[in-house]
Amino acid sequence: MIIVFHYLYVFTRHYIKFLRKMPIDVSTTEGPGFETRDIEENLVFDPPVYKQRYGEIQLILLNNKWIEDIRKIVDFGCAELKLFQFINRLFRINDILAVDVDEYLLRDNLFRVRPVTTDYICKRTEPLNVHILQGSISDPDPRLTDVDAVIGIEIIEHLYPDTLEALPYNVFGFIKPKLAVFTTPNADFNVLFPNFKGMRHWDHKFEWTREQFEMWGNNIVTRFPNYSVSFKGIGEGPAGTDHLGCCSQMAIFIKNENEEDCVMNSTSSFGICTYHSYTSNISIEYDEDSYYRLIELIEYPFHIDERTAKEKISDELKYKIGLASRRGGRFYNEDHNRNEIPVVELIYNLYTHFTSIPEAW
């Protein structure tokens, strides 16, 4: 009997995964457990739009304005954890929180964030802790404190009205990151998809035009005046469709320096930063496990080089001299039976290999 139940469990699990990958008409399919074929595949984007989104996020995080300050990131609606592969090698980042409401999806994709062999061979120079958390973007979990950057890729269109209304409160009133980036489909662009009906995904509660998205972003910075916002498109369409914008749209919120945080309190309306809440200060205590559930904590291997700068230079020079000091090499003086390496060669090639191919053998 136990064996029968085991096989039924395995079969059901794989069957559900099969259903998730089936192409389904978005206009006729409803309910959880199904995912439509990516509508964006109906047009050719090079690279694919999802990679363009991840690439834009990576470039934003590498901006010189805050590259030294971004240490802790939260990826809301992380789904299949694919963004991680684009940001895990940004060595100044020490903590990544991957948050999604779908625990099954998180567990099914943990392999994407676990260290691989190369992570143990080429260790990081700083620690990296990856927190896989099941929870909602609207919940003020205490682990979100000290987050420097909030990422929300294609998530807001999946939110119910109450969660969407609570989002600004949690992100800009509780977390207060230095940087927040959100992307969402551009509804103006949908007319370019052949035989398109409904929305791009069965779970979308809405899809905003560029004007609606900008109204949402500008409304947030009006309520939270210590932030500014800018917008850009991702995934250009065919020639002659510039008036429709891009396939996806992005809002970039930046915390203004030298401005006080907007602090929420019980007398302010939910999610609205009023003058009274802006000038008042309160402290709120949260139970550590009251909101998010930890699925897995992954600690990446790292090695801290404790040598001084002089020791590093000395070791590097010894290594370079050792490579160049080979009998018969281009620096070998047969008359004096010794290697004579110009100092300028060592200085110029301090961080490069200057041995020739024959010398390497």
Coordinates of C-alpha atoms in Angstrom, one line a residue:
M1 CA 0.0 0.0 0.0
I2 CA 2.8 2.4 0.9
I3 CA 4.5 1.7 -2.5
V4 CA 1.2 2.4 -4.3
F5 CA 0.8 5.8 -2.6
H6 CA 4.5 6.6 -3.3
Y7 CA 4.0 6.0 -7.1
L8 CA 0.8 8.0 -7.1
Y9 CA 2.6 10.9 -5.4
V10 CA 5.4 10.8 -7.9
F11 CA 3.1 10.5 -10.8
T12 CA 0.9 13.4 -9.6
R13 CA 3.9 15.6 -9.0
H14 CA 5.3 15.1 -12.5
Y15 CA 1.9 15.5 -14.1
I16 CA 1.4 18.9 -12.4
K17 CA 4.8 20.0 -13.6
F18 CA 3.8 18.8 -17.1
L19 CA 0.6 20.8 -17.0
R20 CA 2.5 23.9 -15.9
K21 CA 4.5 23.8 -19.2
M22 CA 1.6 23.2 -21.6
P23 CA 0.6 25.9 -24.0
I24 CA -2.8 27.1 -23.0
D25 CA -5.2 29.8 -24.4
V26 CA -5.1 32.7 -21.9
S27 CA -8.6 33.7 -22.8
T28 CA -10.2 30.3 -21.8
T29 CA -8.0 29.1 -18.9
E30 CA -8.5 30.1 -15.3
G31 CA -7.4 29.0 -11.9
P32 CA -4.1 28.1 -10.3
G33 CA -1.9 25.2 -11.3
F34 CA -1.6 26.3 -15.0
E35 CA 1.0 28.5 -16.7
T36 CA 0.5 29.8 -20.2
R37 CA 3.2 29.6 -22.8
D38 CA 5.1 32.9 -22.7
I39 CA 3.2 35.3 -24.9
E40 CA 6.4 37.3 -25.5
E41 CA 7.7 34.3 -27.5
N42 CA 5.2 35.2 -30.2
L43 CA 7.6 38.0 -31.2
V44 CA 11.4 37.7 -31.7
F45 CA 13.4 39.6 -29.1
D46 CA 17.2 39.3 -29.1
P47 CA 18.0 38.7 -26.4
P48 CA 14.7 37.4 -24.9
V49 CA 12.8 40.1 -23.0
Y50 CA 13.2 38.3 -19.6
K51 CA 17.0 38.3 -20.1
Q52 CA 16.8 42.0 -21.0
R53 CA 15.0 42.7 -17.7
Y54 CA 17.6 40.8 -15.7
G55 CA 20.4 42.6 -17.6
E56 CA 18.9 46.0 -16.8
I57 CA 18.7 45.1 -13.1
Q58 CA 22.3 44.0 -13.2
L59 CA 23.4 47.3 -14.8
I60 CA 21.4 49.3 -12.3
L61 CA 23.0 47.5 -9.4
L62 CA 26.4 48.2 -10.9
N63 CA 25.8 52.0 -11.1
N64 CA 28.6 53.9 -9.5
K65 CA 26.2 56.0 -7.6
W66 CA 25.4 53.2 -5.1
I67 CA 27.6 50.2 -6.0
E68 CA 29.5 50.7 -2.7
D69 CA 26.3 50.9 -0.7
I70 CA 24.1 48.0 -2.0
R71 CA 24.8 45.1 0.3
K72 CA 21.4 43.5 0.9
I73 CA 18.8 42.9 -1.8
V74 CA 15.3 41.5 -1.7
D75 CA 13.8 40.0 -4.9
F76 CA 10.0 40.0 -4.5
G77 CA 8.1 37.5 -6.7
C78 CA 11.3 35.7 -7.4
A79 CA 9.4 32.7 -8.8
E80 CA 11.9 30.4 -10.5
L81 CA 14.9 32.2 -8.9
K82 CA 16.4 33.0 -12.3
L83 CA 17.5 36.6 -11.4
F84 CA 19.9 35.1 -8.9
Q85 CA 22.2 34.0 -11.7
F86 CA 22.6 37.6 -12.8
I87 CA 23.4 39.1 -9.4
N88 CA 25.2 36.4 -7.4
R89 CA 28.6 37.4 -8.7
L90 CA 28.2 41.0 -7.7
F91 CA 30.8 40.6 -4.9
R92 CA 29.7 43.6 -2.8
I93 CA 26.3 42.0 -2.2
N94 CA 26.3 40.0 1.1
D95 CA 22.6 39.1 1.5
I96 CA 20.0 38.2 -1.1
L97 CA 16.4 37.6 0.1
A98 CA 14.3 35.7 -2.5
V99 CA 10.6 36.0 -1.6
D100 CA 7.6 34.4 -3.2
V101 CA 4.2 33.3 -2.1
D102 CA 4.5 29.9 -3.9
E103 CA 6.4 27.6 -1.7
Y104 CA 6.2 24.7 -4.1
L105 CA 7.8 26.8 -6.9
L106 CA 10.6 27.9 -4.5
R107 CA 11.4 24.4 -3.4
D108 CA 11.3 23.1 -7.0
N109 CA 14.0 25.7 -8.1
L110 CA 16.4 25.6 -5.1
F111 CA 19.0 24.0 -7.4
R112 CA 19.4 27.4 -9.1
V113 CA 20.8 29.1 -6.0
R114 CA 22.8 26.4 -4.3
P115 CA 26.6 26.6 -4.7
V116 CA 28.2 24.6 -7.5
T117 CA 31.7 23.2 -7.8
T118 CA 33.2 26.4 -9.1
D119 CA 31.9 28.3 -6.1
Y120 CA 34.1 26.1 -3.9
I121 CA 37.1 26.4 -6.2
C122 CA 36.9 30.1 -6.9
K123 CA 35.6 31.3 -3.6
R124 CA 34.1 34.7 -3.1
T125 CA 36.1 37.3 -1.2
E126 CA 33.1 38.3 0.9
P127 CA 30.3 36.3 2.4
L128 CA 27.0 35.7 0.6
N129 CA 23.9 34.4 2.4
V130 CA 20.8 33.6 0.3
H131 CA 17.5 33.5 2.2
I132 CA 14.7 31.6 0.4
L133 CA 11.5 32.9 2.0
Q134 CA 7.8 32.2 1.5
G135 CA 5.8 35.3 2.0
S136 CA 4.0 38.4 0.5
I137 CA 5.4 41.7 -0.7
S138 CA 2.9 43.4 1.5
D139 CA 4.1 41.9 4.8
P140 CA 6.7 43.9 6.9
D141 CA 8.9 41.0 7.9
P142 CA 11.7 42.1 10.2
R143 CA 14.3 40.4 7.9
L144 CA 13.5 43.2 5.4
T145 CA 15.2 45.8 7.6
D146 CA 18.5 47.2 6.3
V147 CA 17.6 46.1 2.8
D148 CA 19.4 48.4 0.3
A149 CA 17.6 47.4 -2.9
V150 CA 14.2 46.1 -3.6
I151 CA 13.5 44.3 -6.9
G152 CA 10.1 43.4 -8.2
I153 CA 10.2 41.9 -11.7
E154 CA 6.7 41.4 -13.3
I155 CA 5.0 41.1 -9.9
I156 CA 2.6 44.0 -9.4
E157 CA 0.2 42.8 -12.2
H158 CA -0.3 39.6 -10.1
L159 CA -1.4 41.4 -7.0
Y160 CA -4.9 41.8 -5.7
P161 CA -6.0 45.3 -4.9
D162 CA -5.4 45.1 -1.1
T163 CA -1.9 43.8 -1.6
L164 CA -1.1 46.4 -4.3
E165 CA -2.3 49.1 -2.0
A166 CA -0.1 47.9 0.8
L167 CA 3.0 47.6 -1.4
P168 CA 4.1 51.2 -1.1
Y169 CA 3.6 51.2 2.7
N170 CA 5.8 48.1 3.1
V171 CA 8.5 49.1 0.5
F172 CA 8.8 52.8 1.0
G173 CA 7.4 53.2 4.5
F174 CA 8.9 50.1 6.3
I175 CA 11.9 48.8 4.3
K176 CA 13.0 52.3 3.0
P177 CA 15.6 51.0 0.5
K178 CA 18.1 53.2 -1.2
L179 CA 16.8 51.8 -4.5
A180 CA 13.7 50.1 -5.7
V181 CA 13.0 48.7 -9.2
F182 CA 9.7 47.4 -10.6
T183 CA 8.8 46.1 -14.0
T184 CA 5.4 45.3 -15.5
P185 CA 4.0 44.5 -19.0
N186 CA 3.2 47.4 -21.2
A187 CA -0.5 47.0 -22.2
D188 CA 0.0 49.4 -25.2
F189 CA 2.3 46.8 -26.7
N190 CA -0.2 43.9 -26.6
V191 CA -1.7 44.8 -30.0
L192 CA 1.6 43.6 -31.6
F193 CA 1.1 40.0 -30.4
P194 CA -0.6 37.9 -33.1
N195 CA -4.0 36.3 -32.3
F196 CA -3.8 37.9 -28.8
K197 CA -6.8 37.8 -26.5
G198 CA -7.2 38.6 -22.8
M199 CA -3.9 39.2 -20.9
R200 CA -0.4 37.8 -21.2
H201 CA -0.9 35.4 -18.3
W202 CA -4.0 33.9 -16.7
D203 CA -3.0 35.2 -13.2
H204 CA -2.7 38.9 -14.3
K205 CA -5.2 41.0 -12.4
F206 CA -4.5 43.9 -14.7
E207 CA -2.0 45.2 -17.3
W208 CA -1.2 48.9 -17.3
T209 CA -0.5 51.2 -20.2
R210 CA 2.5 53.4 -19.9
E211 CA 0.4 56.3 -18.7
Q212 CA -1.2 54.2 -16.0
F213 CA 2.2 52.8 -14.8
E214 CA 3.6 56.3 -14.6
M215 CA 0.6 57.5 -12.7
W216 CA 1.2 54.7 -10.2
G217 CA 4.9 55.6 -9.8
N218 CA 4.3 59.3 -9.5
N219 CA 1.6 58.8 -7.0
I220 CA 4.1 56.9 -4.8
V221 CA 6.7 59.6 -4.8
T222 CA 4.0 62.1 -4.0
R223 CA 3.1 60.2 -0.9
F224 CA 6.7 59.4 -0.1
P225 CA 8.5 62.6 -1.1
N226 CA 11.9 61.3 0.0
Y227 CA 11.9 59.3 -3.3
S228 CA 12.2 60.2 -6.9
V229 CA 11.2 58.0 -9.9
S230 CA 12.1 57.5 -13.5
F231 CA 10.8 55.2 -16.2
K232 CA 12.2 53.3 -19.2
G233 CA 11.1 50.6 -21.6
I234 CA 12.5 47.1 -22.0
G235 CA 12.2 45.0 -25.2
E236 CA 11.9 47.2 -28.3
G237 CA 9.3 46.3 -30.8
P238 CA 9.5 46.0 -34.6
A239 CA 10.5 49.0 -36.6
G240 CA 7.7 51.6 -36.9
T241 CA 6.1 50.7 -33.5
D242 CA 7.9 53.3 -31.4
H243 CA 4.5 54.9 -30.6
L244 CA 3.5 51.7 -28.7
G245 CA 6.6 51.7 -26.4
C246 CA 8.4 48.6 -25.4
C247 CA 7.2 45.1 -24.4
S248 CA 7.9 45.7 -20.7
Q249 CA 8.3 48.9 -18.7
M250 CA 10.4 49.7 -15.7
A251 CA 10.1 52.2 -12.8
I252 CA 13.3 53.1 -10.9
F253 CA 12.8 54.6 -7.4
I254 CA 15.8 56.3 -5.9
K255 CA 15.9 57.5 -2.3
N256 CA 16.9 61.2 -2.2
E257 CA 19.9 62.0 0.0
N258 CA 19.7 64.4 2.9
E259 CA 15.9 64.0 3.2
E260 CA 14.1 62.5 6.2
D261 CA 12.3 59.2 5.9
C262 CA 8.5 59.2 5.8
V263 CA 7.5 57.4 9.0
M264 CA 4.1 55.8 9.2
N265 CA 1.9 55.8 12.3
S266 CA -1.5 54.7 13.5
T267 CA -3.1 58.1 12.7
S268 CA -2.1 58.1 9.0
S269 CA -4.3 56.4 6.4
F270 CA -3.0 53.0 5.3
G271 CA -0.3 53.3 2.7
I272 CA -0.5 57.1 2.6
C273 CA 2.3 59.3 3.8
T274 CA 0.7 62.4 5.3
Y275 CA 2.3 65.5 6.7
H276 CA 1.6 64.2 10.2
S277 CA 3.1 60.8 9.6
Y278 CA 6.1 62.5 7.9
T279 CA 6.9 64.6 11.0
S280 CA 6.1 61.9 13.6
N281 CA 8.2 59.0 14.7
I282 CA 7.2 55.6 16.1
S283 CA 8.8 52.3 16.7
I284 CA 7.1 49.0 15.8
E285 CA 8.2 45.6 17.1
Y286 CA 7.6 42.5 15.0
D287 CA 7.8 38.8 16.0
E288 CA 10.7 37.4 14.0
D289 CA 8.7 34.6 12.4
S290 CA 5.3 36.4 12.2
Y291 CA 5.3 36.9 8.5
Y292 CA 7.8 35.0 6.3
R293 CA 8.6 31.3 6.5
L294 CA 12.2 30.4 5.9
I295 CA 12.5 27.7 3.2
E296 CA 16.2 27.4 3.1
L297 CA 19.3 29.5 4.1
I298 CA 22.2 29.0 1.8
E299 CA 25.7 30.2 2.8
Y300 CA 28.2 30.5 0.0
P301 CA 31.9 29.6 0.6
F302 CA 34.2 32.5 0.8
H303 CA 37.8 33.3 1.7
I304 CA 39.0 36.5 3.3
D305 CA 42.6 37.5 2.2
E306 CA 44.1 38.9 5.4
R307 CA 47.5 39.8 3.8
T308 CA 48.5 43.4 3.8
A309 CA 48.8 45.4 0.6
K310 CA 52.6 45.1 0.7
E311 CA 52.4 41.3 1.2
K312 CA 50.0 41.0 -1.8
I313 CA 52.4 42.9 -4.0
S314 CA 55.4 41.0 -2.8
D315 CA 53.7 37.6 -3.4
E316 CA 52.6 38.7 -6.9
L317 CA 56.1 39.8 -7.8
K318 CA 57.6 36.6 -6.6
Y319 CA 55.1 34.7 -8.7
K320 CA 55.8 36.7 -11.8
I321 CA 59.6 36.4 -11.3
G322 CA 59.2 32.7 -10.9
L323 CA 57.3 32.5 -14.2
A324 CA 59.9 34.6 -16.0
S325 CA 63.0 33.0 -14.5
R326 CA 63.2 29.9 -16.7
R327 CA 66.4 28.8 -18.3
G328 CA 66.2 29.6 -22.0
G329 CA 63.4 32.2 -21.6
R330 CA 63.5 35.6 -23.2
F331 CA 65.0 37.1 -20.1
Y332 CA 67.8 34.5 -19.8
N333 CA 71.4 35.9 -20.3
E334 CA 73.5 33.0 -21.5
D335 CA 76.8 34.9 -21.1
H336 CA 76.1 35.5 -17.4
N337 CA 74.0 32.3 -16.9
R338 CA 71.2 34.2 -15.2
N339 CA 67.8 35.8 -15.8
E340 CA 67.8 39.6 -16.2
I341 CA 64.2 40.9 -15.9
P342 CA 63.7 44.6 -16.3
V343 CA 61.8 46.2 -13.4
V344 CA 59.5 48.0 -15.9
E345 CA 58.4 44.6 -17.2
L346 CA 57.4 43.5 -13.7
I347 CA 55.6 46.7 -12.9
Y348 CA 53.8 46.9 -16.3
N349 CA 52.8 43.2 -16.2
L350 CA 52.0 43.0 -12.5
Y351 CA 48.5 41.7 -13.2
T352 CA 49.1 40.0 -16.5
H353 CA 51.0 36.9 -17.7
F354 CA 53.9 38.0 -19.8
T355 CA 55.5 34.6 -20.5
S356 CA 55.5 33.4 -24.1
I357 CA 53.9 30.1 -25.2
P358 CA 57.3 28.3 -25.4
E359 CA 58.2 29.5 -21.9
A360 CA 54.9 28.2 -20.5
W361 CA 55.9 24.7 -21.6

